[in-house]
CSV table of C-alpha atoms in Angstrom, one decimal:
chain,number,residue,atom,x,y,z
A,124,UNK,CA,0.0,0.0,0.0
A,125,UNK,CA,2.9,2.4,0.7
A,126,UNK,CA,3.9,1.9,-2.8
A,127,UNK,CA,1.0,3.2,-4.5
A,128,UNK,CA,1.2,6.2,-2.1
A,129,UNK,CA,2.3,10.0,-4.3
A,130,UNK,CA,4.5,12.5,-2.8
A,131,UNK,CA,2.3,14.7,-1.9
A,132,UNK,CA,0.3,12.3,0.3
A,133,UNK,CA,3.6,11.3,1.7
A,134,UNK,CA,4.4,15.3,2.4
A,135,UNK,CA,0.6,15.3,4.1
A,136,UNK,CA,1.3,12.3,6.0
A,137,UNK,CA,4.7,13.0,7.6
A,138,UNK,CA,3.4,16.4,9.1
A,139,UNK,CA,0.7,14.6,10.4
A,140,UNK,CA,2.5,12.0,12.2
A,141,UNK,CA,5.4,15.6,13.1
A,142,UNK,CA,2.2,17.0,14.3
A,143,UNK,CA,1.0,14.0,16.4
A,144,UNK,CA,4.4,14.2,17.8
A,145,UNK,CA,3.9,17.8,19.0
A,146,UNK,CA,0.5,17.6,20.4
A,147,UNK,CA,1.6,14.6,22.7
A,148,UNK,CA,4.6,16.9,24.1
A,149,UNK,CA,1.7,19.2,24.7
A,150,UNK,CA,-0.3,16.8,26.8
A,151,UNK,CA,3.0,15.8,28.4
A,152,UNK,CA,3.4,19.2,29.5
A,153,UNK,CA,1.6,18.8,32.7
A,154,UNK,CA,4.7,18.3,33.9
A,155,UNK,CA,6.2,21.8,33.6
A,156,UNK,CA,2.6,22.7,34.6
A,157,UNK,CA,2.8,20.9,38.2
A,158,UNK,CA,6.2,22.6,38.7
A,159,UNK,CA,5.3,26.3,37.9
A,160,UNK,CA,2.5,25.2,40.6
A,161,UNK,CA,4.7,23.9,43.1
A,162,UNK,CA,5.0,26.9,44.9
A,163,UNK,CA,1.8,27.8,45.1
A,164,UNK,CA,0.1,24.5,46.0
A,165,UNK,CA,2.9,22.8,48.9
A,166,UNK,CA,2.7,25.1,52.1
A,167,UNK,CA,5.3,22.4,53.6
A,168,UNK,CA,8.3,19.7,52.7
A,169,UNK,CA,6.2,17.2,53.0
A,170,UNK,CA,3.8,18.6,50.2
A,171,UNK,CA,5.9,19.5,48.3
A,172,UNK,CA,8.3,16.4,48.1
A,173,UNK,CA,5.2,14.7,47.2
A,174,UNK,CA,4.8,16.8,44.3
A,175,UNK,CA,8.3,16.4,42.9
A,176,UNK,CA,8.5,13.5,43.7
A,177,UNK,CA,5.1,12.5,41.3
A,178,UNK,CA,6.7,14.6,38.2
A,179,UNK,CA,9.9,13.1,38.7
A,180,UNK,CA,8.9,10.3,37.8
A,181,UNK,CA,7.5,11.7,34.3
A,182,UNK,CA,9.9,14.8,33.3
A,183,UNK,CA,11.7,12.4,30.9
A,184,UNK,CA,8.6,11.9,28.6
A,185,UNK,CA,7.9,15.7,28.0
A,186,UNK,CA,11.8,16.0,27.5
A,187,UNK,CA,12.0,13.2,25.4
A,188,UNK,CA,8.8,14.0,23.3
A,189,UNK,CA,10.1,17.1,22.3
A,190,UNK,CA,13.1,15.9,21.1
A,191,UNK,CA,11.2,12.9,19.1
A,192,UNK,CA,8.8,15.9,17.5
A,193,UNK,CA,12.4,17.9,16.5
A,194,UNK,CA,14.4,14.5,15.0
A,195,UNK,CA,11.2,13.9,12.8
A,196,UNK,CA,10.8,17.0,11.9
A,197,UNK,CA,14.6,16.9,11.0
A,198,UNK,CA,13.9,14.2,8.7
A,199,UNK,CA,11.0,14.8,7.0
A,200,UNK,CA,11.0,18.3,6.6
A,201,UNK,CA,15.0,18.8,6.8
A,202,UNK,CA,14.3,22.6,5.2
A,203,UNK,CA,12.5,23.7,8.2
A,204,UNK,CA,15.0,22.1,10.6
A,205,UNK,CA,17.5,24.4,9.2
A,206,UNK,CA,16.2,27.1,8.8
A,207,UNK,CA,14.5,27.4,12.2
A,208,UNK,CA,17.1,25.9,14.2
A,209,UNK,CA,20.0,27.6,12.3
A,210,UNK,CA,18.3,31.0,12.3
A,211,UNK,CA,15.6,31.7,15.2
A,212,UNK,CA,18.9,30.1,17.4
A,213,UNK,CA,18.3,32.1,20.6
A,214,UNK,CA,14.8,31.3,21.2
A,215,UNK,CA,16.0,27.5,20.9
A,216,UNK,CA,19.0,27.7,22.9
A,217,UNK,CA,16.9,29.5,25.7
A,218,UNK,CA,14.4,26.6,25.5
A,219,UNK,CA,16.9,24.0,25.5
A,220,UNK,CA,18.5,25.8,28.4
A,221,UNK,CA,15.7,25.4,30.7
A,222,UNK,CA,14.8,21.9,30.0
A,223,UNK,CA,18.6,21.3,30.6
A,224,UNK,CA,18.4,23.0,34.1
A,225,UNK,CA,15.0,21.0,34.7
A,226,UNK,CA,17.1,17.7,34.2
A,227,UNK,CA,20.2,19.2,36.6
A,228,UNK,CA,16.9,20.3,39.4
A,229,UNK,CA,15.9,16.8,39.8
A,230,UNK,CA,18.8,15.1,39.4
A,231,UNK,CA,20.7,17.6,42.5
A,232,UNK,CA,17.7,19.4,44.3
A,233,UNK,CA,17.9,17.0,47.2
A,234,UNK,CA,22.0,15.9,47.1
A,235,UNK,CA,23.6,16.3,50.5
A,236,UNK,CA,26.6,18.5,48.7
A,237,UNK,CA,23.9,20.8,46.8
A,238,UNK,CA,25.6,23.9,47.8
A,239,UNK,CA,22.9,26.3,46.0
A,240,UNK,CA,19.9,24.7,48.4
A,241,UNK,CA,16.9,23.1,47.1
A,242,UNK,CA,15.5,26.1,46.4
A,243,UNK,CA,17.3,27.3,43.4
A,244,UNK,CA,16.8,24.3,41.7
A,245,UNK,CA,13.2,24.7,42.7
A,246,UNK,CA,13.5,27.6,40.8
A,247,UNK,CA,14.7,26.3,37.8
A,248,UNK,CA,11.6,23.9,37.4
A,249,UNK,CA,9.0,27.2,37.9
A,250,UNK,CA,11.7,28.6,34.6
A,251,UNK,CA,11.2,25.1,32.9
A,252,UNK,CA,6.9,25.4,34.0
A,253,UNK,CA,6.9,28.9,32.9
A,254,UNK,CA,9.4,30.3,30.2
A,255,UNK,CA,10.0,27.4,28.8
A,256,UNK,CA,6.5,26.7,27.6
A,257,UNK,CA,5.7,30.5,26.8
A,258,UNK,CA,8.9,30.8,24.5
A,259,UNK,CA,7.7,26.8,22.5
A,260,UNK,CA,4.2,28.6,22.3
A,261,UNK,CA,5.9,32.0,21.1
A,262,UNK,CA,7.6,29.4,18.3
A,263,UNK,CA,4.5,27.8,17.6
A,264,UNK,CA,2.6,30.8,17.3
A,265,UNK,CA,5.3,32.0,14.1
A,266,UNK,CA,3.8,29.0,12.2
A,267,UNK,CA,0.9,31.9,11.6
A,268,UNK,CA,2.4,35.2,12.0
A,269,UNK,CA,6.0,34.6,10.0
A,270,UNK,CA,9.5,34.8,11.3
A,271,UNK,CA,12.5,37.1,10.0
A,272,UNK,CA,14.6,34.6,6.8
A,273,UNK,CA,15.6,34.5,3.8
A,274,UNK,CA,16.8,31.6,1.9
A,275,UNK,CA,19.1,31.8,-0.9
A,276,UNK,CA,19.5,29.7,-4.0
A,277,UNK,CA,21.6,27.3,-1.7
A,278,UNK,CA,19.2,27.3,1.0
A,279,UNK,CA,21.4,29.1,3.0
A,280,UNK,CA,19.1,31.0,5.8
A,281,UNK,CA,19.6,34.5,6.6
A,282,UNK,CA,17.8,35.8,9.6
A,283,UNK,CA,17.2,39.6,9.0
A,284,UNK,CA,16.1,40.8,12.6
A,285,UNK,CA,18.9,40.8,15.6
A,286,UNK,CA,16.8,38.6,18.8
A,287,UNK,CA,17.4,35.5,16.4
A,288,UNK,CA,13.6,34.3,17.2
A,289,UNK,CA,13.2,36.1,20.3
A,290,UNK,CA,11.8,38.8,18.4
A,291,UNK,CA,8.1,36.1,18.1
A,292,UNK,CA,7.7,37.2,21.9
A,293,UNK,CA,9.7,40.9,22.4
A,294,UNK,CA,9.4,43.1,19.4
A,295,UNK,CA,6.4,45.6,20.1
A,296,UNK,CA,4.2,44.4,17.1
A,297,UNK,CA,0.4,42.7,16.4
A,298,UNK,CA,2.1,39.3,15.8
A,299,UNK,CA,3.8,39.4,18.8
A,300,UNK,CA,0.6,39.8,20.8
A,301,UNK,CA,-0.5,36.7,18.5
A,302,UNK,CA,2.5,34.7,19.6
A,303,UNK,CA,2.5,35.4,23.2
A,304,UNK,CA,-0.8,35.0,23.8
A,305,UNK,CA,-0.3,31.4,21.7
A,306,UNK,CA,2.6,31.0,24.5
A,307,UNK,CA,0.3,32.1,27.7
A,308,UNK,CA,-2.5,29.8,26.6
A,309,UNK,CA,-0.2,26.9,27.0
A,310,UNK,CA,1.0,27.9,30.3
A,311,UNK,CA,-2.1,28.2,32.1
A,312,UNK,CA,-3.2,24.7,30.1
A,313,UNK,CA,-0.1,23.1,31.3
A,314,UNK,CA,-0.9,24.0,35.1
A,315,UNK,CA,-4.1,23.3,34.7
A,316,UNK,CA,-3.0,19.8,33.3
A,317,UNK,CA,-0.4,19.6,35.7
A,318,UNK,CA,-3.0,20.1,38.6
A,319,UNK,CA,-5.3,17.2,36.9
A,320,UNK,CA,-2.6,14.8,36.8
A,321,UNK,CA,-1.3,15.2,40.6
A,322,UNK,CA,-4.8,15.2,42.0
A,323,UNK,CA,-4.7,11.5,39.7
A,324,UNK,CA,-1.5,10.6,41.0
A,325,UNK,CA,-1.2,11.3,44.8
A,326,UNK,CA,-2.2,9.5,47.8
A,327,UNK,CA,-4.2,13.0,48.8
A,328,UNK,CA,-6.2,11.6,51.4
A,329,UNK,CA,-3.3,12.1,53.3
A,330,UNK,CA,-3.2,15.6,52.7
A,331,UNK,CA,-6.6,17.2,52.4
A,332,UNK,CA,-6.0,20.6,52.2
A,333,UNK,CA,-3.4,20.5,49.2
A,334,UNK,CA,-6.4,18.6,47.6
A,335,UNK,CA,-8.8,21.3,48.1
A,336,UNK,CA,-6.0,23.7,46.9
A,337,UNK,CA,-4.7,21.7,43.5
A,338,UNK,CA,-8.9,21.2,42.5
A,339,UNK,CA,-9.3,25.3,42.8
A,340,UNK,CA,-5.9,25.6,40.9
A,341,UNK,CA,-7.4,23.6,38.4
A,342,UNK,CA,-10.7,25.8,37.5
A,343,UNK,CA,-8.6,28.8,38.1
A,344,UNK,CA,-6.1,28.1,35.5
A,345,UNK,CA,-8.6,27.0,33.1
A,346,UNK,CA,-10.3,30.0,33.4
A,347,UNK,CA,-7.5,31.9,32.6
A,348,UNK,CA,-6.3,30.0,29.6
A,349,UNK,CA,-9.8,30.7,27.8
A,350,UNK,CA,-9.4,34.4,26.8
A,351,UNK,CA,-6.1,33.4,25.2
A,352,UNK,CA,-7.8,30.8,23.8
A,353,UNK,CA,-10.8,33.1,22.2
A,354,UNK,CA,-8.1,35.5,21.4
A,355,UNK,CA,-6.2,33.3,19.1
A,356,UNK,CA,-9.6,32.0,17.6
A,357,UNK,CA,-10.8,35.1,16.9
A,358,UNK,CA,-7.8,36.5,15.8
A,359,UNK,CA,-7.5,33.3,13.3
A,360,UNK,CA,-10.9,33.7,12.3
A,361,UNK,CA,-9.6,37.5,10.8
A,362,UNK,CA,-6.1,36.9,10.6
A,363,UNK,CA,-4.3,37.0,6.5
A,364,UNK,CA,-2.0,34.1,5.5
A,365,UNK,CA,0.4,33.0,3.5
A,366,UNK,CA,-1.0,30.6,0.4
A,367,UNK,CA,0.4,28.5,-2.8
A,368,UNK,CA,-1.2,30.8,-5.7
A,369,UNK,CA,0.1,28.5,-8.8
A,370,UNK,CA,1.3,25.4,-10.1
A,371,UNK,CA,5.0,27.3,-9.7
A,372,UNK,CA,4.4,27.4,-5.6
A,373,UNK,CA,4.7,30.9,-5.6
A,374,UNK,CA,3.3,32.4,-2.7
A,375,UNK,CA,1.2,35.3,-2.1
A,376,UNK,CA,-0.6,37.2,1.8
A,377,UNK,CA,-4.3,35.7,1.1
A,378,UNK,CA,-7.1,37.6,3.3
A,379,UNK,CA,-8.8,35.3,5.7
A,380,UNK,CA,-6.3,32.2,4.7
A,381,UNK,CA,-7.2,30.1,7.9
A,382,UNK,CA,-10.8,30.9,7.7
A,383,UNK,CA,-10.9,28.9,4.4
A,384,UNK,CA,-8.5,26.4,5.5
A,385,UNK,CA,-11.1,25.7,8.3
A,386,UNK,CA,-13.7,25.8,5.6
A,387,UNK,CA,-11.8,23.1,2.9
A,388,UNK,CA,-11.3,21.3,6.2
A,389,UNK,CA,-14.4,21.1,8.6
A,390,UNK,CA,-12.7,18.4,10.2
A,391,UNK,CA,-10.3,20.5,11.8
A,392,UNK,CA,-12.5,22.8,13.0
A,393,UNK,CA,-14.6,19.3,14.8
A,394,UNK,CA,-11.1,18.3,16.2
A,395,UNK,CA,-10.8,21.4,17.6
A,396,UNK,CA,-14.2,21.9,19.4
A,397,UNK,CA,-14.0,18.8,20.3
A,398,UNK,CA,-10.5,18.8,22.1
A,399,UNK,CA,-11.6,22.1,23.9
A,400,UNK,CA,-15.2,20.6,24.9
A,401,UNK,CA,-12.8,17.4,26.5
A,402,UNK,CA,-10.3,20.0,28.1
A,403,UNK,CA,-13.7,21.8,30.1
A,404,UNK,CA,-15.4,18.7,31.0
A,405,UNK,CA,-12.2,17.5,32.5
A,406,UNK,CA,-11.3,20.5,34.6
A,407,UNK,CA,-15.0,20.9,35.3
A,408,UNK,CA,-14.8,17.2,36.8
A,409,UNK,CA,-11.7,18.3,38.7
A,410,UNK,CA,-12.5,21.1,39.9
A,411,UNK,CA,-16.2,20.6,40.9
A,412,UNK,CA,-16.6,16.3,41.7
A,413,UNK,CA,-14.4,14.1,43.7
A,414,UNK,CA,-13.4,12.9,39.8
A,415,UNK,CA,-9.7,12.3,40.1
A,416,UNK,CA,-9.4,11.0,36.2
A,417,UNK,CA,-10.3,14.1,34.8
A,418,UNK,CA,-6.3,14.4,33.2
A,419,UNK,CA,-7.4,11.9,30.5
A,420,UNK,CA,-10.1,14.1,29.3
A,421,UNK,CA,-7.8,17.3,29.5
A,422,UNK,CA,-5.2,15.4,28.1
A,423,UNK,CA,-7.0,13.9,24.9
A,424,UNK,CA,-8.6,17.5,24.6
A,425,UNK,CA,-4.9,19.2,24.7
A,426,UNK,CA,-3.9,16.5,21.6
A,427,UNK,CA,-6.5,17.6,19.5
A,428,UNK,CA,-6.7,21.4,19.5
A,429,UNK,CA,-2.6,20.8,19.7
A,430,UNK,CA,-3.3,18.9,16.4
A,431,UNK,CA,-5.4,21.2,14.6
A,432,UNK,CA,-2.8,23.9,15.8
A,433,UNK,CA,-0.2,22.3,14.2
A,434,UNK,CA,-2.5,20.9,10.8
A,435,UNK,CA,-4.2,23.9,10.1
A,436,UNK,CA,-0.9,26.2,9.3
A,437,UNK,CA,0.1,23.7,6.3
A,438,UNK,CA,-2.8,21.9,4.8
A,439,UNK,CA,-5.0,23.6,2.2
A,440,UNK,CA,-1.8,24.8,-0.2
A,441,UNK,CA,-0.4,26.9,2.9
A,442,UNK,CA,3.0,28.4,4.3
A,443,UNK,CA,3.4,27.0,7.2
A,444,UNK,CA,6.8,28.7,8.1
A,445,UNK,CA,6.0,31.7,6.3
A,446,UNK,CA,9.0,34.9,5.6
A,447,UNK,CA,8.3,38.1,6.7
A,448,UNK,CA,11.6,38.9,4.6
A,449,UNK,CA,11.0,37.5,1.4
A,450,UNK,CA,7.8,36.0,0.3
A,451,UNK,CA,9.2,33.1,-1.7
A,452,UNK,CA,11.3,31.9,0.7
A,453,UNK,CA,8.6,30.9,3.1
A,454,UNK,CA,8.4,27.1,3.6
A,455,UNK,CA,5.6,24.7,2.8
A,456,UNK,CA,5.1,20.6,3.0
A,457,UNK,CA,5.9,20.5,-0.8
A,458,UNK,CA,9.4,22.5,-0.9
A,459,UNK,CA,10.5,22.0,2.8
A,460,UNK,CA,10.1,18.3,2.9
A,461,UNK,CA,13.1,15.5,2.0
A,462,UNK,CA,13.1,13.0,-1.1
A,463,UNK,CA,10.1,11.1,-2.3
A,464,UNK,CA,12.4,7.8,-1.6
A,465,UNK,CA,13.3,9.0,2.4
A,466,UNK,CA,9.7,9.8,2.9
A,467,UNK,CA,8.3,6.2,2.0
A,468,UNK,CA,11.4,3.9,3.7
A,469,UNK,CA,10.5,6.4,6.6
A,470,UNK,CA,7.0,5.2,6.5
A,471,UNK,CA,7.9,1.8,6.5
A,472,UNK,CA,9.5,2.5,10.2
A,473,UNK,CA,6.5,4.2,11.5
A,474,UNK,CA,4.7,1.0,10.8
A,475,UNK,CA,6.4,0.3,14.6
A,476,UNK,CA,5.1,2.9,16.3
A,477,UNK,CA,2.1,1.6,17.4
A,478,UNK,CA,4.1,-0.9,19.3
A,479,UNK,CA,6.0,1.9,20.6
A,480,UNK,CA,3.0,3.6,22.3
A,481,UNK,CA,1.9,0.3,23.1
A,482,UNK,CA,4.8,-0.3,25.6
A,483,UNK,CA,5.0,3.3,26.9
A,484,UNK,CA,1.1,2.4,28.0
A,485,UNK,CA,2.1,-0.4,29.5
A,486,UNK,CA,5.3,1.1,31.6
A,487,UNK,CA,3.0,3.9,32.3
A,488,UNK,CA,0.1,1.7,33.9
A,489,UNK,CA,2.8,-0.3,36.1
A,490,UNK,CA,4.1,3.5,37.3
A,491,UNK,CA,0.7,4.5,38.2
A,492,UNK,CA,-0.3,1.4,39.4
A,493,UNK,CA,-0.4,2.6,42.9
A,494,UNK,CA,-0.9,6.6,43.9
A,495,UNK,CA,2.6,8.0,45.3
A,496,UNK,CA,2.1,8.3,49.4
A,497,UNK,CA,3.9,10.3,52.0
A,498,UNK,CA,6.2,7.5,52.8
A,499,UNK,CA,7.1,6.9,49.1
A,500,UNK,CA,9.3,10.7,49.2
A,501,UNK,CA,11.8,8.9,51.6
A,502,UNK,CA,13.0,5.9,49.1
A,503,UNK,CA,15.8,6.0,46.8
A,504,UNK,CA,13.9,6.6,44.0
A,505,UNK,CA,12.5,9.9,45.6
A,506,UNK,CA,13.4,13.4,43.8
């Protein structure tokens, strides 16, 4: 069946499976949303052992989702690697910085030589919670609102504006406002996912009150992240793109671009609905019932408005890495992408994925087979 499959399909079908990627690490983000809650929802060290010591035992799967969305993004759409990763530089070396001193925090927080005290490192996982995830939204958000390149006949990228990236979140402009409100909705979603998931995952009969606190954290934050949310709607709804005019690929600022793409693609606009009407309902659960499995609705909610995010930018004959710079050198899934031939052997090896989410299910279910208790903070394993 692969066989019989065009390039173009193959072209659709890899940023599908790039944007699956990406709207997992989204889910996973609860994990950078319990920390930047940490703070706010342990009043002693007991509680808040107990609430490292729960995302501990996850941080490596956000971590190593993201760097499982950027390798197949490197090879299927090797143009955009490039060009992103080789020009916006900054904003990725600050990103990368503070998932590298989330990894240091819960490897040393608790060391008996940890001359800096626990909480610096503390601090570092509210940087991780907080900038991390507004800067990867700020990035995300440039998939609409164009970044500062040019390309050259050799491909070689040219990035026109001095912050290297940082300019999706600093420069004083509409699109900025786009971008950062595309970064602030994912930071109050990931604490309101991170408060979901610990009320799932810890033993809170034992402490009552830090119950009562993460369920109110949990309404609270939703209710914060929906007027980003209708911002960025809206603002879609309005907003001009970047489309494929001809056969040639030349590419052209079309008024109200993502309205038709929702249009040509109603589906999008269910996945999307429906991930936010998932997302509610769990928080409401939450927030308002004893529920304590509310995290799977707000998770499966977060993966699809993450995936019609990520879909809607590309599909329909669209830029999605469009140039502020230089028109033509904006990126699409037809010229960004590699070879016809790397595409379909590549599709070959995600026949295995399946069996790949298949174990991580499984390992998951034995690490939540019981909740994480007070006495569980003291044993080796403890962060």
């Amino acid at each position: 069946m692969i066989e019989r499959l065009d390039y173009a399909t193959l072209q659709h079908l890899w940023w599908l499976l790039c944007s699956v990627v990406g709207a997992l690490f989204l889910a996973m983000t609860f994990v950078q949303g319990g920390q930047s809650l940490l703070w706010q929802m342990a009043k002693n060290q007991t509680e808040k052992d107990l609430i490292i010591n729960s995302l501990g035992r996850k941080w490596e799967l956000t971590f190593t989702t993201l760097v499982l969305f950027g390798g197949a993004l490197f090879a299927s759409f090797p143009k955009f690697y490039s060009t992103s990763f080789g020009g916006a530089y900054w904003v990725w070396v600050l990103i990368l910085f503070t998932f590298i001193v989330q990894a240091v925090s819960y490897e040393f927080r608790r060391k008996p030589w940890n001359i800096f005290g626990s909480l610096v490192y503390e601090g570092f996982l509210f940087l991780n919670g907080v900038v991390g995830i507004l800067l990867i939204g700020a990035a995300v958000g440039t998939f609409y609102t164009g970044s500062n390149f040019q390309l050259n006949d050799s491909n070689f990228v040219t990035w026109t504006h001095q912050f290297r990236g940082l300019e999706a979140a600093l420069s004083p402009s509409v699109s900025s406002i786009f971008n950062i409100a595309m970064g602030l909705f994912l930071v109050f979603n990931a604490r309101t996912l991170g408060a979901m998931y610990l009320i799932n995952n810890l033993e809170l009969s034992e402490v009552p009150e830090m119950e009562t606190r993460l369920r109110s954290a949990c309404w609270q934050n939703l209710l914060l992240s929906l007027p980003f949310c209708l911002l960025i709607v809206g603002a879609l709804l309005f907003m001009r793109g970047y489309g494929i005019v001809d056969a040639k690929g030349t590419i052209e600022i079309v008024s109200f671009k993502y309205l038709r793409n929702l249009l040509a693609n109603p589906w999008l606009l269910g996945l999307l609905v429906v991930g936010l009407g998932l997302l509610i309902t769990g928080a409401w659960k939450t927030a308002k019932t004893s529920e304590t499995r509310g995290i799977w609705l707000g998770g499966i909610g977060t993966v699809l408005i993450g995936l019609t995010v990520l879909l809607l930018p590309a599909y329909n004959n669209t830029a999605f890495y469009p140039s502020k710079a230089d028109l033509q050198s904006s990126l699409t899934i037809y010229n960004a992408s590699s070879s016809y031939y790397t595409l379909k052997v590549m599709t070959y090896v995600a026949l295995a994925i399946p069996f790949v989410l298949a174990y991580i299910a499984y390992v998951w279910r034995l690490m939540n087979r019981e909740k994480i208790r007070i006495e569980d903070t003291g044993d080796k394993a403890a962060y």
